[in-house]
Structures are given as C-alpha cells and as structure tokens.
Amino acid sequence: MTDIPFGVTDWASLPATQHPGITGQAYWRTQQFGTVRVRQVDYTAGYLANHWCSKGHILLVLNGELHTELEDGRTFTLTAGMSYQVADRAEAHRSSTKSGAKLFIVD
C-alpha cells in the first residue's frame, strides 16, 4: 500500500449502501484509499450472495457466523475473530449466513 496518509474512520458515520443477495441483504460502508477498498459489511439473517466472486479479499468476521462456499464445493464456517484471505481470480467463492454477520473486508 502506498500514498495513504494517516486517517481515522468512524464507520458508523458512513452511509450504508444496500446490495441484495439471492436472499437477504448486504449493507456496505466503504472507504477507498487509492486502489485499496476497505468495507464494513453487514449481512442480514438468511443472506445468500447472488454471485460467485473472483475478487481477492482479506476478510475478518467481527460478529456472527459466515459460511463461505468455494466453487469447487469446499465449505468453511467462520465465527467472530476468524478470517480468510484469497487472491484475485484464485478461487471463486460466495458467502451466506443463517443468523447474520458483520465483516471487515480489505480488497
């Protein structure tokens, strides 16, 4: 990362944008720092992503439980304090949650 001066983000003060899933909703609060996008994402209970994602991420579960499915059929369950990382175009993945989840994502 380059050319990012020190700054503080009050995530609660940022407007949330709504992103519908096949079921449920995702609400993103987003900051852009050059080519780096940083998001706080809230998934409602019953959320299922409406696409397979091939974008790279570093994702940390802040609370709730997240289910991540890879296109090859592997599945992973992450709870608060757990994270995953994947490179761009490495392994397509999609997220779901039964009870809801709050995430912190850098991509």
PDB file of N, CA and C in Angstrom, residues 32-101:
ATOM      1  N   GLN A  32     -12.388   4.177   0.167  1.00  0.00           N
ATOM      2  CA  GLN A  32     -11.439   3.877  -0.902  1.00  0.00           C
ATOM      3  C   GLN A  32     -10.149   4.626  -0.612  1.00  0.00           C
ATOM      4  N   PHE A  33      -9.043   3.920  -0.597  1.00  0.00           N
ATOM      5  CA  PHE A  33      -7.728   4.506  -0.366  1.00  0.00           C
ATOM      6  C   PHE A  33      -6.856   4.150  -1.554  1.00  0.00           C
ATOM      7  N   GLY A  34      -6.848   4.997  -2.576  1.00  0.00           N
ATOM      8  CA  GLY A  34      -6.137   4.665  -3.804  1.00  0.00           C
ATOM      9  C   GLY A  34      -6.779   3.436  -4.423  1.00  0.00           C
ATOM     10  N   THR A  35      -6.001   2.392  -4.615  1.00  0.00           N
ATOM     11  CA  THR A  35      -6.531   1.159  -5.205  1.00  0.00           C
ATOM     12  C   THR A  35      -7.067   0.185  -4.162  1.00  0.00           C
ATOM     13  N   VAL A  36      -6.978   0.549  -2.884  1.00  0.00           N
ATOM     14  CA  VAL A  36      -7.413  -0.335  -1.801  1.00  0.00           C
ATOM     15  C   VAL A  36      -8.826   0.058  -1.359  1.00  0.00           C
ATOM     16  N   ARG A  37      -9.737  -0.907  -1.431  1.00  0.00           N
ATOM     17  CA  ARG A  37     -11.101  -0.700  -0.936  1.00  0.00           C
ATOM     18  C   ARG A  37     -11.213  -1.383   0.418  1.00  0.00           C
ATOM     19  N   VAL A  38     -11.790  -0.665   1.394  1.00  0.00           N
ATOM     20  CA  VAL A  38     -11.983  -1.199   2.746  1.00  0.00           C
ATOM     21  C   VAL A  38     -13.459  -1.057   3.069  1.00  0.00           C
ATOM     22  N   ARG A  39     -14.055  -2.150   3.575  1.00  0.00           N
ATOM     23  CA  ARG A  39     -15.501  -2.137   3.838  1.00  0.00           C
ATOM     24  C   ARG A  39     -15.831  -2.747   5.183  1.00  0.00           C
ATOM     25  N   GLN A  40     -16.865  -2.201   5.802  1.00  0.00           N
ATOM     26  CA  GLN A  40     -17.548  -2.869   6.898  1.00  0.00           C
ATOM     27  C   GLN A  40     -18.866  -3.340   6.294  1.00  0.00           C
ATOM     28  N   VAL A  41     -19.105  -4.628   6.329  1.00  0.00           N
ATOM     29  CA  VAL A  41     -20.269  -5.218   5.670  1.00  0.00           C
ATOM     30  C   VAL A  41     -21.131  -5.921   6.701  1.00  0.00           C
ATOM     31  N   ASP A  42     -22.426  -5.639   6.649  1.00  0.00           N
ATOM     32  CA  ASP A  42     -23.397  -6.322   7.496  1.00  0.00           C
ATOM     33  C   ASP A  42     -24.294  -7.173   6.609  1.00  0.00           C
ATOM     34  N   TYR A  43     -24.346  -8.470   6.881  1.00  0.00           N
ATOM     35  CA  TYR A  43     -25.270  -9.376   6.201  1.00  0.00           C
ATOM     36  C   TYR A  43     -26.457  -9.618   7.114  1.00  0.00           C
ATOM     37  N   THR A  44     -27.660  -9.505   6.557  1.00  0.00           N
ATOM     38  CA  THR A  44     -28.859  -9.813   7.335  1.00  0.00           C
ATOM     39  C   THR A  44     -28.988 -11.329   7.499  1.00  0.00           C
ATOM     40  N   ALA A  45     -29.788 -11.728   8.449  1.00  0.00           N
ATOM     41  CA  ALA A  45     -30.073 -13.155   8.622  1.00  0.00           C
ATOM     42  C   ALA A  45     -30.655 -13.696   7.316  1.00  0.00           C
ATOM     43  N   GLY A  46     -30.218 -14.877   6.943  1.00  0.00           N
ATOM     44  CA  GLY A  46     -30.713 -15.512   5.733  1.00  0.00           C
ATOM     45  C   GLY A  46     -30.045 -15.051   4.452  1.00  0.00           C
ATOM     46  N   TYR A  47     -28.954 -14.283   4.544  1.00  0.00           N
ATOM     47  CA  TYR A  47     -28.280 -13.774   3.344  1.00  0.00           C
ATOM     48  C   TYR A  47     -27.601 -14.904   2.575  1.00  0.00           C
ATOM     49  N   LEU A  48     -27.752 -14.870   1.237  1.00  0.00           N
ATOM     50  CA  LEU A  48     -27.009 -15.726   0.311  1.00  0.00           C
ATOM     51  C   LEU A  48     -26.591 -14.858  -0.857  1.00  0.00           C
ATOM     52  N   ALA A  49     -25.289 -14.778  -1.113  1.00  0.00           N
ATOM     53  CA  ALA A  49     -24.760 -13.951  -2.198  1.00  0.00           C
ATOM     54  C   ALA A  49     -25.385 -14.355  -3.526  1.00  0.00           C
ATOM     55  N   ASN A  50     -25.573 -13.365  -4.385  1.00  0.00           N
ATOM     56  CA  ASN A  50     -26.209 -13.617  -5.684  1.00  0.00           C
ATOM     57  C   ASN A  50     -25.201 -13.851  -6.806  1.00  0.00           C
ATOM     58  N   HIS A  51     -23.943 -14.112  -6.459  1.00  0.00           N
ATOM     59  CA  HIS A  51     -22.916 -14.337  -7.484  1.00  0.00           C
ATOM     60  C   HIS A  51     -21.725 -15.084  -6.870  1.00  0.00           C
ATOM     61  N   TRP A  52     -20.940 -15.679  -7.743  1.00  0.00           N
ATOM     62  CA  TRP A  52     -19.645 -16.230  -7.357  1.00  0.00           C
ATOM     63  C   TRP A  52     -18.636 -15.107  -7.521  1.00  0.00           C
ATOM     64  N   CYS A  53     -17.858 -14.841  -6.513  1.00  0.00           N
ATOM     65  CA  CYS A  53     -16.914 -13.731  -6.522  1.00  0.00           C
ATOM     66  C   CYS A  53     -15.512 -14.255  -6.821  1.00  0.00           C
ATOM     67  N   SER A  54     -14.817 -13.589  -7.732  1.00  0.00           N
ATOM     68  CA  SER A  54     -13.436 -13.975  -8.021  1.00  0.00           C
ATOM     69  C   SER A  54     -12.454 -12.878  -7.623  1.00  0.00           C
ATOM     70  N   LYS A  55     -12.950 -11.864  -6.906  1.00  0.00           N
ATOM     71  CA  LYS A  55     -12.105 -10.783  -6.403  1.00  0.00           C
ATOM     72  C   LYS A  55     -11.356 -11.268  -5.171  1.00  0.00           C
ATOM     73  N   GLY A  56     -10.121 -10.856  -5.030  1.00  0.00           N
ATOM     74  CA  GLY A  56      -9.351 -11.193  -3.837  1.00  0.00           C
ATOM     75  C   GLY A  56      -9.786 -10.357  -2.650  1.00  0.00           C
ATOM     76  N   HIS A  57      -9.747 -10.944  -1.467  1.00  0.00           N
ATOM     77  CA  HIS A  57     -10.126 -10.251  -0.236  1.00  0.00           C
ATOM     78  C   HIS A  57      -9.266 -10.740   0.924  1.00  0.00           C
ATOM     79  N   ILE A  58      -9.158  -9.891   1.914  1.00  0.00           N
ATOM     80  CA  ILE A  58      -8.831 -10.315   3.275  1.00  0.00           C
ATOM     81  C   ILE A  58     -10.063  -9.956   4.078  1.00  0.00           C
ATOM     82  N   LEU A  59     -10.678 -10.945   4.696  1.00  0.00           N
ATOM     83  CA  LEU A  59     -11.975 -10.788   5.348  1.00  0.00           C
ATOM     84  C   LEU A  59     -11.875 -11.248   6.788  1.00  0.00           C
ATOM     85  N   LEU A  60     -12.363 -10.415   7.714  1.00  0.00           N
ATOM     86  CA  LEU A  60     -12.393 -10.731   9.139  1.00  0.00           C
ATOM     87  C   LEU A  60     -13.839 -10.685   9.612  1.00  0.00           C
ATOM     88  N   VAL A  61     -14.283 -11.736  10.284  1.00  0.00           N
ATOM     89  CA  VAL A  61     -15.626 -11.757  10.864  1.00  0.00           C
ATOM     90  C   VAL A  61     -15.574 -11.041  12.213  1.00  0.00           C
ATOM     91  N   LEU A  62     -16.328  -9.948  12.317  1.00  0.00           N
ATOM     92  CA  LEU A  62     -16.381  -9.187  13.567  1.00  0.00           C
ATOM     93  C   LEU A  62     -17.388  -9.781  14.536  1.00  0.00           C
ATOM     94  N   ASN A  63     -18.548 -10.206  14.013  1.00  0.00           N
ATOM     95  CA  ASN A  63     -19.519 -10.943  14.831  1.00  0.00           C
ATOM     96  C   ASN A  63     -20.443 -11.730  13.924  1.00  0.00           C
ATOM     97  N   GLY A  64     -21.129 -12.688  14.518  1.00  0.00           N
ATOM     98  CA  GLY A  64     -22.000 -13.582  13.765  1.00  0.00           C
ATOM     99  C   GLY A  64     -21.244 -14.781  13.226  1.00  0.00           C
ATOM    100  N   GLU A  65     -21.887 -15.441  12.276  1.00  0.00           N
ATOM    101  CA  GLU A  65     -21.320 -16.647  11.667  1.00  0.00           C
ATOM    102  C   GLU A  65     -21.463 -16.544  10.159  1.00  0.00           C
ATOM    103  N   LEU A  66     -20.371 -16.767   9.441  1.00  0.00           N
ATOM    104  CA  LEU A  66     -20.324 -16.669   7.987  1.00  0.00           C
ATOM    105  C   LEU A  66     -20.004 -18.037   7.401  1.00  0.00           C
ATOM    106  N   HIS A  67     -20.739 -18.401   6.375  1.00  0.00           N
ATOM    107  CA  HIS A  67     -20.458 -19.632   5.629  1.00  0.00           C
ATOM    108  C   HIS A  67     -19.910 -19.218   4.277  1.00  0.00           C
ATOM    109  N   THR A  68     -18.744 -19.739   3.939  1.00  0.00           N
ATOM    110  CA  THR A  68     -18.115 -19.443   2.653  1.00  0.00           C
ATOM    111  C   THR A  68     -18.008 -20.733   1.870  1.00  0.00           C
ATOM    112  N   GLU A  69     -18.552 -20.693   0.672  1.00  0.00           N
ATOM    113  CA  GLU A  69     -18.539 -21.847  -0.226  1.00  0.00           C
ATOM    114  C   GLU A  69     -17.626 -21.525  -1.398  1.00  0.00           C
ATOM    115  N   LEU A  70     -16.732 -22.439  -1.723  1.00  0.00           N
ATOM    116  CA  LEU A  70     -15.910 -22.292  -2.907  1.00  0.00           C
ATOM    117  C   LEU A  70     -16.597 -22.995  -4.075  1.00  0.00           C
ATOM    118  N   GLU A  71     -16.334 -22.512  -5.269  1.00  0.00           N
ATOM    119  CA  GLU A  71     -16.997 -23.059  -6.452  1.00  0.00           C
ATOM    120  C   GLU A  71     -16.691 -24.541  -6.645  1.00  0.00           C
ATOM    121  N   ASP A  72     -15.559 -25.007  -6.086  1.00  0.00           N
ATOM    122  CA  ASP A  72     -15.212 -26.431  -6.202  1.00  0.00           C
ATOM    123  C   ASP A  72     -15.947 -27.304  -5.191  1.00  0.00           C
ATOM    124  N   GLY A  73     -16.822 -26.684  -4.347  1.00  0.00           N
ATOM    125  CA  GLY A  73     -17.631 -27.457  -3.414  1.00  0.00           C
ATOM    126  C   GLY A  73     -17.172 -27.417  -1.972  1.00  0.00           C
ATOM    127  N   ARG A  74     -15.954 -26.972  -1.714  1.00  0.00           N
ATOM    128  CA  ARG A  74     -15.494 -26.878  -0.325  1.00  0.00           C
ATOM    129  C   ARG A  74     -16.279 -25.791   0.399  1.00  0.00           C
ATOM    130  N   THR A  75     -16.508 -25.991   1.699  1.00  0.00           N
ATOM    131  CA  THR A  75     -17.220 -25.008   2.511  1.00  0.00           C
ATOM    132  C   THR A  75     -16.446 -24.754   3.801  1.00  0.00           C
ATOM    133  N   PHE A  76     -16.593 -23.535   4.301  1.00  0.00           N
ATOM    134  CA  PHE A  76     -15.907 -23.115   5.518  1.00  0.00           C
ATOM    135  C   PHE A  76     -16.876 -22.298   6.361  1.00  0.00           C
ATOM    136  N   THR A  77     -16.832 -22.510   7.670  1.00  0.00           N
ATOM    137  CA  THR A  77     -17.640 -21.735   8.604  1.00  0.00           C
ATOM    138  C   THR A  77     -16.697 -20.892   9.442  1.00  0.00           C
ATOM    139  N   LEU A  78     -16.937 -19.581   9.427  1.00  0.00           N
ATOM    140  CA  LEU A  78     -16.114 -18.647  10.187  1.00  0.00           C
ATOM    141  C   LEU A  78     -16.984 -17.965  11.230  1.00  0.00           C
ATOM    142  N   THR A  79     -16.435 -17.808  12.417  1.00  0.00           N
ATOM    143  CA  THR A  79     -17.121 -17.109  13.503  1.00  0.00           C
ATOM    144  C   THR A  79     -16.270 -15.902  13.909  1.00  0.00           C
ATOM    145  N   ALA A  80     -16.780 -15.107  14.829  1.00  0.00           N
ATOM    146  CA  ALA A  80     -16.096 -13.885  15.256  1.00  0.00           C
ATOM    147  C   ALA A  80     -14.638 -14.145  15.584  1.00  0.00           C
ATOM    148  N   GLY A  81     -13.767 -13.322  15.007  1.00  0.00           N
ATOM    149  CA  GLY A  81     -12.334 -13.453  15.231  1.00  0.00           C
ATOM    150  C   GLY A  81     -11.617 -14.288  14.197  1.00  0.00           C
ATOM    151  N   MET A  82     -12.359 -14.936  13.294  1.00  0.00           N
ATOM    152  CA  MET A  82     -11.748 -15.739  12.240  1.00  0.00           C
ATOM    153  C   MET A  82     -11.693 -14.921  10.953  1.00  0.00           C
ATOM    154  N   SER A  83     -10.746 -15.272  10.076  1.00  0.00           N
ATOM    155  CA  SER A  83     -10.602 -14.556   8.818  1.00  0.00           C
ATOM    156  C   SER A  83     -10.268 -15.537   7.699  1.00  0.00           C
ATOM    157  N   TYR A  84     -10.393 -15.033   6.466  1.00  0.00           N
ATOM    158  CA  TYR A  84      -9.847 -15.755   5.323  1.00  0.00           C
ATOM    159  C   TYR A  84      -9.194 -14.767   4.388  1.00  0.00           C
ATOM    160  N   GLN A  85      -8.343 -15.289   3.525  1.00  0.00           N
ATOM    161  CA  GLN A  85      -7.696 -14.495   2.512  1.00  0.00           C
ATOM    162  C   GLN A  85      -7.675 -15.300   1.223  1.00  0.00           C
ATOM    163  N   VAL A  86      -7.858 -14.601   0.101  1.00  0.00           N
ATOM    164  CA  VAL A  86      -7.832 -15.242  -1.207  1.00  0.00           C
ATOM    165  C   VAL A  86      -7.397 -14.187  -2.216  1.00  0.00           C
ATOM    166  N   ALA A  87      -6.615 -14.591  -3.190  1.00  0.00           N
ATOM    167  CA  ALA A  87      -6.110 -13.670  -4.212  1.00  0.00           C
ATOM    168  C   ALA A  87      -7.142 -13.471  -5.323  1.00  0.00           C
ATOM    169  N   ASP A  88      -6.958 -12.400  -6.084  1.00  0.00           N
ATOM    170  CA  ASP A  88      -7.793 -12.173  -7.266  1.00  0.00           C
ATOM    171  C   ASP A  88      -7.731 -13.394  -8.188  1.00  0.00           C
ATOM    172  N   ARG A  89      -8.882 -13.827  -8.668  1.00  0.00           N
ATOM    173  CA  ARG A  89      -9.019 -14.918  -9.634  1.00  0.00           C
ATOM    174  C   ARG A  89      -8.416 -16.245  -9.164  1.00  0.00           C
ATOM    175  N   ALA A  90      -8.251 -16.414  -7.856  1.00  0.00           N
ATOM    176  CA  ALA A  90      -7.664 -17.659  -7.339  1.00  0.00           C
ATOM    177  C   ALA A  90      -8.720 -18.748  -7.182  1.00  0.00           C
ATOM    178  N   GLU A  91      -9.754 -18.498  -6.419  1.00  0.00           N
ATOM    179  CA  GLU A  91     -10.806 -19.472  -6.167  1.00  0.00           C
ATOM    180  C   GLU A  91     -12.121 -18.733  -5.978  1.00  0.00           C
ATOM    181  N   ALA A  92     -13.046 -18.939  -6.883  1.00  0.00           N
ATOM    182  CA  ALA A  92     -14.350 -18.277  -6.790  1.00  0.00           C
ATOM    183  C   ALA A  92     -15.052 -18.736  -5.510  1.00  0.00           C
ATOM    184  N   HIS A  93     -15.743 -17.799  -4.876  1.00  0.00           N
ATOM    185  CA  HIS A  93     -16.358 -18.047  -3.574  1.00  0.00           C
ATOM    186  C   HIS A  93     -17.640 -17.246  -3.458  1.00  0.00           C
ATOM    187  N   ARG A  94     -18.508 -17.678  -2.540  1.00  0.00           N
ATOM    188  CA  ARG A  94     -19.702 -16.900  -2.210  1.00  0.00           C
ATOM    189  C   ARG A  94     -20.021 -17.112  -0.737  1.00  0.00           C
ATOM    190  N   SER A  95     -20.731 -16.122  -0.192  1.00  0.00           N
ATOM    191  CA  SER A  95     -20.999 -16.095   1.246  1.00  0.00           C
ATOM    192  C   SER A  95     -22.474 -16.292   1.533  1.00  0.00           C
ATOM    193  N   SER A  96     -22.735 -16.819   2.718  1.00  0.00           N
ATOM    194  CA  SER A  96     -24.096 -16.910   3.233  1.00  0.00           C
ATOM    195  C   SER A  96     -24.026 -16.882   4.747  1.00  0.00           C
ATOM    196  N   THR A  97     -25.171 -16.584   5.361  1.00  0.00           N
ATOM    197  CA  THR A  97     -25.274 -16.620   6.811  1.00  0.00           C
ATOM    198  C   THR A  97     -26.720 -16.900   7.187  1.00  0.00           C
ATOM    199  N   LYS A  98     -26.915 -17.746   8.171  1.00  0.00           N
ATOM    200  CA  LYS A  98     -28.265 -18.006   8.671  1.00  0.00           C
ATOM    201  C   LYS A  98     -28.700 -16.919   9.647  1.00  0.00           C
ATOM    202  N   SER A  99     -27.777 -16.513  10.526  1.00  0.00           N
ATOM    203  CA  SER A  99     -28.150 -15.621  11.626  1.00  0.00           C
ATOM    204  C   SER A  99     -27.700 -14.180  11.438  1.00  0.00           C
ATOM    205  N   GLY A 100     -26.945 -13.887  10.396  1.00  0.00           N
ATOM    206  CA  GLY A 100     -26.386 -12.547  10.183  1.00  0.00           C
ATOM    207  C   GLY A 100     -24.921 -12.511  10.565  1.00  0.00           C
ATOM    208  N   ALA A 101     -24.201 -11.541   9.992  1.00  0.00           N
ATOM    209  CA  ALA A 101     -22.782 -11.412  10.280  1.00  0.00           C
ATOM    210  C   ALA A 101     -22.322  -9.986   9.977  1.00  0.00           C
TER     211      ALA A 101
END
